[in-house]
């Protein structure tokens, strides 16, 4: 399938354009179905009303119109991108030029439905932001009708069928002038609201993290600080607890990526039984914030390693700086031997 066909058939996969066509429903799944339905009815009326002398040529001209409709629906950009603009400008007058030789000297509904499809395309073309281009296409279609009238003899029907379309084109131009600025305002306000909501959510998340850290500090450090402030001599158990609290506070500073209650509890328990634990975070999240799943996978491996460590072991985990071949490392030293694991950006062992 050609690139144009892919664009036309995959129009619904594109992100919303956030323009006047969105408000009018031109980006819904029903838009192409409705377009095909209108085209099919027009085609049936054209053949049923008579006056079609070369059916294949008339059908080809209507297919050109249908292709222009799909390009109009599928083309990205606001206004429509340039390649689609050129195609849509040329399609209606080309289809009219193809159809005129296929019709009788006094065309009836076949010509009316053809020109009706033409003005529908140019009208919605204006709504898609190409007002001048739509008038050029409309003018070319009118020029084709004038030239056909001269070439095939006096044919008032050729021009008469085009004149009501002028009113449709004028209404579409006025509609585009009114609706398009309002659509831009609506989606600008929506974008601003979404940005403000995201900032508010980020602020609330930061406050929640701060409150969590303050609560953890209050639960762990405040009793010890009160005890030290009392002037009483600390016993061995209290001194050991002070060291554990200090180590946990250092973890929060040196390894914010591992600031998780499960990791904190596992590190506390490991240190309490004599394991040396070192958590490091040298990863810069700026420009690459989507690493939570990878950190969670490494944290799971870390918790398992801490649970299996014994007194005298050394467990070190590090989120490496950006640009390294590995994302993180985890090593366990026991009795002079070291077991090391490297992890990729997905948190999998390398």
GROMACS .gro file of C-alpha atoms in nm:
model
  350
    1UNK     CA    1   0.000   0.000   0.000
    2UNK     CA    2   0.126   0.347  -0.087
    3UNK     CA    3   0.224   0.603   0.177
    4UNK     CA    4  -0.089   0.802   0.093
    5UNK     CA    5  -0.304   0.493   0.145
    6UNK     CA    6  -0.146   0.429   0.483
    7UNK     CA    7  -0.219   0.786   0.588
    8UNK     CA    8  -0.579   0.764   0.469
    9UNK     CA    9  -0.661   0.426   0.622
   10UNK     CA   10  -0.473   0.489   0.947
   11UNK     CA   11  -0.617   0.834   1.014
   12UNK     CA   12  -0.767   0.728   1.348
   13UNK     CA   13  -0.425   0.636   1.486
   14UNK     CA   14  -0.303   0.994   1.466
   15UNK     CA   15  -0.309   1.209   1.779
   16UNK     CA   16  -0.594   1.464   1.792
   17UNK     CA   17  -0.523   1.776   1.588
   18UNK     CA   18  -0.708   1.998   1.837
   19UNK     CA   19  -0.856   2.227   1.574
   20UNK     CA   20  -1.201   2.314   1.439
   21UNK     CA   21  -1.228   1.975   1.267
   22UNK     CA   22  -1.216   1.808   1.609
   23UNK     CA   23  -1.514   2.011   1.727
   24UNK     CA   24  -1.704   1.916   1.410
   25UNK     CA   25  -1.633   1.545   1.457
   26UNK     CA   26  -1.410   1.501   1.153
   27UNK     CA   27  -1.163   1.296   1.358
   28UNK     CA   28  -1.414   1.045   1.488
   29UNK     CA   29  -1.433   0.689   1.360
   30UNK     CA   30  -1.769   0.762   1.200
   31UNK     CA   31  -1.638   1.041   0.977
   32UNK     CA   32  -1.500   0.816   0.697
   33UNK     CA   33  -1.807   0.592   0.717
   34UNK     CA   34  -2.034   0.892   0.670
   35UNK     CA   35  -1.815   1.020   0.387
   36UNK     CA   36  -1.832   0.688   0.203
   37UNK     CA   37  -2.207   0.675   0.257
   38UNK     CA   38  -2.262   1.021   0.110
   39UNK     CA   39  -2.033   0.936  -0.181
   40UNK     CA   40  -2.215   0.610  -0.253
   41UNK     CA   41  -2.557   0.780  -0.246
   42UNK     CA   42  -2.430   1.052  -0.480
   43UNK     CA   43  -2.292   0.790  -0.716
   44UNK     CA   44  -2.618   0.595  -0.723
   45UNK     CA   45  -2.820   0.911  -0.785
   46UNK     CA   46  -2.584   1.015  -1.064
   47UNK     CA   47  -2.622   0.686  -1.250
   48UNK     CA   48  -2.993   0.647  -1.178
   49UNK     CA   49  -3.083   0.997  -1.301
   50UNK     CA   50  -2.936   0.930  -1.645
   51UNK     CA   51  -2.713   1.141  -1.862
   52UNK     CA   52  -2.395   0.937  -1.802
   53UNK     CA   53  -2.260   0.836  -2.141
   54UNK     CA   54  -1.923   0.697  -2.030
   55UNK     CA   55  -1.982   0.522  -1.693
   56UNK     CA   56  -1.617   0.425  -1.638
   57UNK     CA   57  -1.497   0.784  -1.675
   58UNK     CA   58  -1.771   0.917  -1.447
   59UNK     CA   59  -1.689   0.652  -1.185
   60UNK     CA   60  -1.320   0.743  -1.206
   61UNK     CA   61  -1.400   1.110  -1.144
   62UNK     CA   62  -1.607   1.021  -0.838
   63UNK     CA   63  -1.324   0.802  -0.708
   64UNK     CA   64  -1.092   1.102  -0.735
   65UNK     CA   65  -1.340   1.293  -0.517
   66UNK     CA   66  -1.347   1.011  -0.263
   67UNK     CA   67  -0.967   1.000  -0.248
   68UNK     CA   68  -0.962   1.377  -0.186
   69UNK     CA   69  -1.209   1.332   0.101
   70UNK     CA   70  -0.989   1.071   0.270
   71UNK     CA   71  -0.682   1.290   0.229
   72UNK     CA   72  -0.877   1.578   0.382
   73UNK     CA   73  -0.973   1.361   0.680
   74UNK     CA   74  -0.632   1.198   0.724
   75UNK     CA   75  -0.389   1.481   0.657
   76UNK     CA   76  -0.213   1.604   0.971
   77UNK     CA   77  -0.145   1.960   1.068
   78UNK     CA   78  -0.345   2.274   1.134
   79UNK     CA   79  -0.367   2.407   0.872
   80UNK     CA   80  -0.340   2.101   0.651
   81UNK     CA   81   0.017   2.005   0.560
   82UNK     CA   82   0.148   2.122   0.225
   83UNK     CA   83   0.154   1.791   0.037
   84UNK     CA   84  -0.214   1.733   0.117
   85UNK     CA   85  -0.298   2.092   0.026
   86UNK     CA   86  -0.164   2.046  -0.326
   87UNK     CA   87  -0.360   1.723  -0.375
   88UNK     CA   88  -0.687   1.864  -0.246
   89UNK     CA   89  -0.657   2.182  -0.456
   90UNK     CA   90  -0.615   1.980  -0.775
   91UNK     CA   91  -0.861   1.695  -0.708
   92UNK     CA   92  -1.205   1.867  -0.746
   93UNK     CA   93  -1.131   2.054  -1.074
   94UNK     CA   94  -0.956   1.745  -1.212
   95UNK     CA   95  -1.258   1.529  -1.128
   96UNK     CA   96  -1.495   1.779  -1.293
   97UNK     CA   97  -1.274   1.791  -1.602
   98UNK     CA   98  -1.277   1.411  -1.620
   99UNK     CA   99  -1.654   1.386  -1.579
  100UNK     CA  100  -1.769   1.648  -1.831
  101UNK     CA  101  -1.684   1.436  -2.142
  102UNK     CA  102  -1.865   1.143  -1.983
  103UNK     CA  103  -2.194   1.331  -1.945
  104UNK     CA  104  -2.465   1.427  -2.192
  105UNK     CA  105  -2.481   1.778  -2.329
  106UNK     CA  106  -2.739   1.875  -2.068
  107UNK     CA  107  -2.614   1.693  -1.755
  108UNK     CA  108  -2.861   1.638  -1.478
  109UNK     CA  109  -2.816   1.490  -1.131
  110UNK     CA  110  -2.488   1.322  -1.224
  111UNK     CA  111  -2.323   1.659  -1.273
  112UNK     CA  112  -2.504   1.810  -0.973
  113UNK     CA  113  -2.383   1.537  -0.737
  114UNK     CA  114  -2.032   1.568  -0.877
  115UNK     CA  115  -2.016   1.943  -0.819
  116UNK     CA  116  -2.187   1.897  -0.483
  117UNK     CA  117  -1.910   1.662  -0.375
  118UNK     CA  118  -1.660   1.916  -0.504
  119UNK     CA  119  -1.794   2.201  -0.291
  120UNK     CA  120  -1.817   1.977   0.016
  121UNK     CA  121  -1.444   1.914  -0.018
  122UNK     CA  122  -1.355   2.281  -0.069
  123UNK     CA  123  -1.585   2.389   0.216
  124UNK     CA  124  -1.426   2.154   0.470
  125UNK     CA  125  -1.088   2.242   0.323
  126UNK     CA  126  -1.151   2.598   0.442
  127UNK     CA  127  -1.247   2.466   0.786
  128UNK     CA  128  -0.915   2.278   0.795
  129UNK     CA  129  -0.737   2.614   0.768
  130UNK     CA  130  -0.668   2.645   0.394
  131UNK     CA  131  -0.920   2.915   0.304
  132UNK     CA  132  -0.726   3.064   0.012
  133UNK     CA  133  -0.641   2.720  -0.126
  134UNK     CA  134  -1.007   2.618  -0.103
  135UNK     CA  135  -1.110   2.922  -0.307
  136UNK     CA  136  -0.842   2.843  -0.564
  137UNK     CA  137  -0.979   2.489  -0.596
  138UNK     CA  138  -1.336   2.619  -0.621
  139UNK     CA  139  -1.230   2.875  -0.883
  140UNK     CA  140  -1.054   2.610  -1.088
  141UNK     CA  141  -1.367   2.393  -1.083
  142UNK     CA  142  -1.571   2.690  -1.201
  143UNK     CA  143  -1.314   2.760  -1.473
  144UNK     CA  144  -1.342   2.400  -1.593
  145UNK     CA  145  -1.720   2.443  -1.619
  146UNK     CA  146  -1.678   2.764  -1.821
  147UNK     CA  147  -1.427   2.606  -2.057
  148UNK     CA  148  -1.649   2.301  -2.097
  149UNK     CA  149  -1.943   2.523  -2.186
  150UNK     CA  150  -1.733   2.681  -2.460
  151UNK     CA  151  -1.592   2.352  -2.585
  152UNK     CA  152  -1.916   2.155  -2.597
  153UNK     CA  153  -2.147   2.438  -2.698
  154UNK     CA  154  -2.387   2.642  -2.484
  155UNK     CA  155  -2.466   2.435  -2.176
  156UNK     CA  156  -2.634   2.647  -1.906
  157UNK     CA  157  -2.657   2.346  -1.678
  158UNK     CA  158  -2.279   2.328  -1.644
  159UNK     CA  159  -2.265   2.675  -1.491
  160UNK     CA  160  -2.604   2.666  -1.321
  161UNK     CA  161  -2.499   2.365  -1.114
  162UNK     CA  162  -2.195   2.554  -0.991
  163UNK     CA  163  -2.367   2.876  -0.883
  164UNK     CA  164  -2.544   2.741  -0.569
  165UNK     CA  165  -2.208   2.604  -0.459
  166UNK     CA  166  -2.079   2.960  -0.436
  167UNK     CA  167  -2.313   3.023  -0.143
  168UNK     CA  168  -2.186   2.705   0.028
  169UNK     CA  169  -1.827   2.816  -0.021
  170UNK     CA  170  -1.902   3.162   0.121
  171UNK     CA  171  -2.075   3.010   0.426
  172UNK     CA  172  -1.779   2.777   0.484
  173UNK     CA  173  -1.538   3.071   0.468
  174UNK     CA  174  -1.741   3.269   0.723
  175UNK     CA  175  -1.777   2.962   0.942
  176UNK     CA  176  -1.402   2.901   0.935
  177UNK     CA  177  -1.334   3.266   1.022
  178UNK     CA  178  -1.560   3.238   1.329
  179UNK     CA  179  -1.497   2.885   1.453
  180UNK     CA  180  -1.124   2.838   1.399
  181UNK     CA  181  -1.012   3.117   1.638
  182UNK     CA  182  -1.258   2.989   1.899
  183UNK     CA  183  -1.124   2.636   1.859
  184UNK     CA  184  -0.769   2.759   1.913
  185UNK     CA  185  -0.881   2.939   2.228
  186UNK     CA  186  -1.063   2.633   2.358
  187UNK     CA  187  -0.767   2.401   2.310
  188UNK     CA  188  -0.521   2.661   2.440
  189UNK     CA  189  -0.726   2.686   2.760
  190UNK     CA  190  -0.745   2.306   2.779
  191UNK     CA  191  -0.369   2.278   2.737
  192UNK     CA  192  -0.313   2.541   3.005
  193UNK     CA  193  -0.548   2.358   3.240
  194UNK     CA  194  -0.369   2.028   3.179
  195UNK     CA  195  -0.031   2.190   3.245
  196UNK     CA  196  -0.156   2.350   3.565
  197UNK     CA  197  -0.309   2.021   3.676
  198UNK     CA  198   0.018   1.839   3.609
  199UNK     CA  199   0.214   2.099   3.806
  200UNK     CA  200  -0.033   2.076   4.092
  201UNK     CA  201  -0.008   1.696   4.092
  202UNK     CA  202   0.372   1.720   4.093
  203UNK     CA  203   0.362   1.964   4.384
  204UNK     CA  204   0.126   1.739   4.576
  205UNK     CA  205   0.349   1.438   4.509
  206UNK     CA  206   0.654   1.632   4.630
  207UNK     CA  207   0.468   1.737   4.945
  208UNK     CA  208   0.358   1.378   5.005
  209UNK     CA  209   0.718   1.257   4.973
  210UNK     CA  210   0.836   1.531   5.207
  211UNK     CA  211   0.567   1.445   5.463
  212UNK     CA  212   0.661   1.079   5.438
  213UNK     CA  213   1.027   1.157   5.495
  214UNK     CA  214   0.947   1.391   5.783
  215UNK     CA  215   0.727   1.124   5.943
  216UNK     CA  216   1.004   0.867   5.903
  217UNK     CA  217   1.259   1.107   6.051
  218UNK     CA  218   1.022   1.191   6.337
  219UNK     CA  219   0.961   0.826   6.418
  220UNK     CA  220   1.324   0.721   6.396
  221UNK     CA  221   1.534   1.017   6.504
  222UNK     CA  222   1.319   1.221   6.742
  223UNK     CA  223   1.314   0.967   7.028
  224UNK     CA  224   1.692   0.934   7.006
  225UNK     CA  225   1.740   1.312   6.995
  226UNK     CA  226   1.519   1.348   7.302
  227UNK     CA  227   1.721   1.079   7.472
  228UNK     CA  228   2.051   1.250   7.389
  229UNK     CA  229   1.911   1.585   7.500
  230UNK     CA  230   1.824   1.436   7.840
  231UNK     CA  231   2.197   1.401   7.918
  232UNK     CA  232   2.170   1.036   8.011
  233UNK     CA  233   2.450   0.803   7.900
  234UNK     CA  234   2.338   0.582   7.613
  235UNK     CA  235   2.377   0.208   7.642
  236UNK     CA  236   2.505  -0.017   7.360
  237UNK     CA  237   2.159  -0.089   7.219
  238UNK     CA  238   2.074   0.282   7.197
  239UNK     CA  239   2.410   0.364   7.038
  240UNK     CA  240   2.353   0.089   6.780
  241UNK     CA  241   2.009   0.231   6.706
  242UNK     CA  242   2.157   0.578   6.661
  243UNK     CA  243   2.401   0.438   6.406
  244UNK     CA  244   2.118   0.264   6.220
  245UNK     CA  245   1.914   0.584   6.206
  246UNK     CA  246   2.219   0.778   6.085
  247UNK     CA  247   2.284   0.521   5.812
  248UNK     CA  248   1.922   0.539   5.700
  249UNK     CA  249   1.939   0.919   5.679
  250UNK     CA  250   2.257   0.892   5.474
  251UNK     CA  251   2.079   0.651   5.238
  252UNK     CA  252   1.812   0.912   5.173
  253UNK     CA  253   2.081   1.164   5.077
  254UNK     CA  254   2.316   0.941   4.877
  255UNK     CA  255   2.054   0.720   4.709
  256UNK     CA  256   1.720   0.901   4.658
  257UNK     CA  257   1.633   0.647   4.388
  258UNK     CA  258   1.616   0.377   4.656
  259UNK     CA  259   1.404   0.585   4.894
  260UNK     CA  260   1.145   0.315   4.938
  261UNK     CA  261   1.006   0.175   5.267
  262UNK     CA  262   1.071  -0.184   5.161
  263UNK     CA  263   1.435  -0.111   5.079
  264UNK     CA  264   1.475   0.098   5.395
  265UNK     CA  265   1.339  -0.182   5.615
  266UNK     CA  266   1.556  -0.444   5.442
  267UNK     CA  267   1.869  -0.227   5.483
  268UNK     CA  268   1.783  -0.163   5.850
  269UNK     CA  269   1.742  -0.535   5.923
  270UNK     CA  270   2.063  -0.622   5.737
  271UNK     CA  271   2.267  -0.361   5.922
  272UNK     CA  272   2.114  -0.473   6.251
  273UNK     CA  273   2.264  -0.820   6.198
  274UNK     CA  274   2.609  -0.688   6.107
  275UNK     CA  275   2.591  -0.643   5.728
  276UNK     CA  276   2.765  -0.342   5.575
  277UNK     CA  277   2.520  -0.179   5.331
  278UNK     CA  278   2.605   0.097   5.085
  279UNK     CA  279   2.338   0.252   4.862
  280UNK     CA  280   2.447   0.493   4.585
  281UNK     CA  281   2.250   0.682   4.321
  282UNK     CA  282   2.449   0.861   4.050
  283UNK     CA  283   2.172   0.858   3.790
  284UNK     CA  284   2.043   1.190   3.658
  285UNK     CA  285   1.671   1.171   3.588
  286UNK     CA  286   1.655   1.501   3.399
  287UNK     CA  287   1.533   1.422   3.047
  288UNK     CA  288   1.483   1.054   3.135
  289UNK     CA  289   1.228   1.027   3.412
  290UNK     CA  290   1.077   0.696   3.299
  291UNK     CA  291   1.302   0.467   3.503
  292UNK     CA  292   1.072   0.379   3.792
  293UNK     CA  293   1.012   0.024   3.668
  294UNK     CA  294   1.385  -0.038   3.626
  295UNK     CA  295   1.461   0.095   3.975
  296UNK     CA  296   1.180  -0.118   4.118
  297UNK     CA  297   1.332  -0.430   3.956
  298UNK     CA  298   1.679  -0.350   4.093
  299UNK     CA  299   1.526  -0.275   4.435
  300UNK     CA  300   1.364  -0.620   4.439
  301UNK     CA  301   1.703  -0.780   4.370
  302UNK     CA  302   1.856  -0.564   4.642
  303UNK     CA  303   1.594  -0.662   4.901
  304UNK     CA  304   1.654  -1.029   4.823
  305UNK     CA  305   2.031  -0.985   4.855
  306UNK     CA  306   1.994  -0.805   5.189
  307UNK     CA  307   1.761  -1.076   5.320
  308UNK     CA  308   2.021  -1.344   5.235
  309UNK     CA  309   2.323  -1.155   5.371
  310UNK     CA  310   2.489  -1.258   5.694
  311UNK     CA  311   2.706  -1.077   5.945
  312UNK     CA  312   3.032  -0.960   5.788
  313UNK     CA  313   2.892  -0.938   5.434
  314UNK     CA  314   2.910  -0.618   5.230
  315UNK     CA  315   2.622  -0.531   5.000
  316UNK     CA  316   2.668  -0.241   4.758
  317UNK     CA  317   2.415  -0.121   4.503
  318UNK     CA  318   2.459   0.171   4.266
  319UNK     CA  319   2.254   0.343   3.999
  320UNK     CA  320   2.521   0.430   3.745
  321UNK     CA  321   2.561   0.768   3.571
  322UNK     CA  322   2.376   0.825   3.244
  323UNK     CA  323   2.540   0.692   2.931
  324UNK     CA  324   2.693   0.381   3.088
  325UNK     CA  325   2.646   0.040   2.929
  326UNK     CA  326   2.475  -0.081   3.246
  327UNK     CA  327   2.199   0.094   3.438
  328UNK     CA  328   2.286  -0.038   3.784
  329UNK     CA  329   2.519  -0.276   3.968
  330UNK     CA  330   2.468  -0.492   4.274
  331UNK     CA  331   2.757  -0.666   4.449
  332UNK     CA  332   2.774  -0.890   4.755
  333UNK     CA  333   3.112  -0.948   4.919
  334UNK     CA  334   3.150  -1.248   5.148
  335UNK     CA  335   3.467  -1.405   5.281
  336UNK     CA  336   3.696  -1.248   5.021
  337UNK     CA  337   3.477  -1.337   4.720
  338UNK     CA  338   3.253  -1.094   4.539
  339UNK     CA  339   2.936  -1.169   4.342
  340UNK     CA  340   2.835  -0.886   4.111
  341UNK     CA  341   2.528  -0.836   3.894
  342UNK     CA  342   2.478  -0.570   3.626
  343UNK     CA  343   2.134  -0.450   3.517
  344UNK     CA  344   2.019  -0.292   3.194
  345UNK     CA  345   1.782   0.003   3.151
  346UNK     CA  346   1.482  -0.229   3.193
  347UNK     CA  347   1.606  -0.362   3.527
  348UNK     CA  348   1.705  -0.701   3.385
  349UNK     CA  349   2.030  -0.875   3.468
  350UNK     CA  350   2.289  -0.846   3.195
   0.00000   0.00000   0.00000
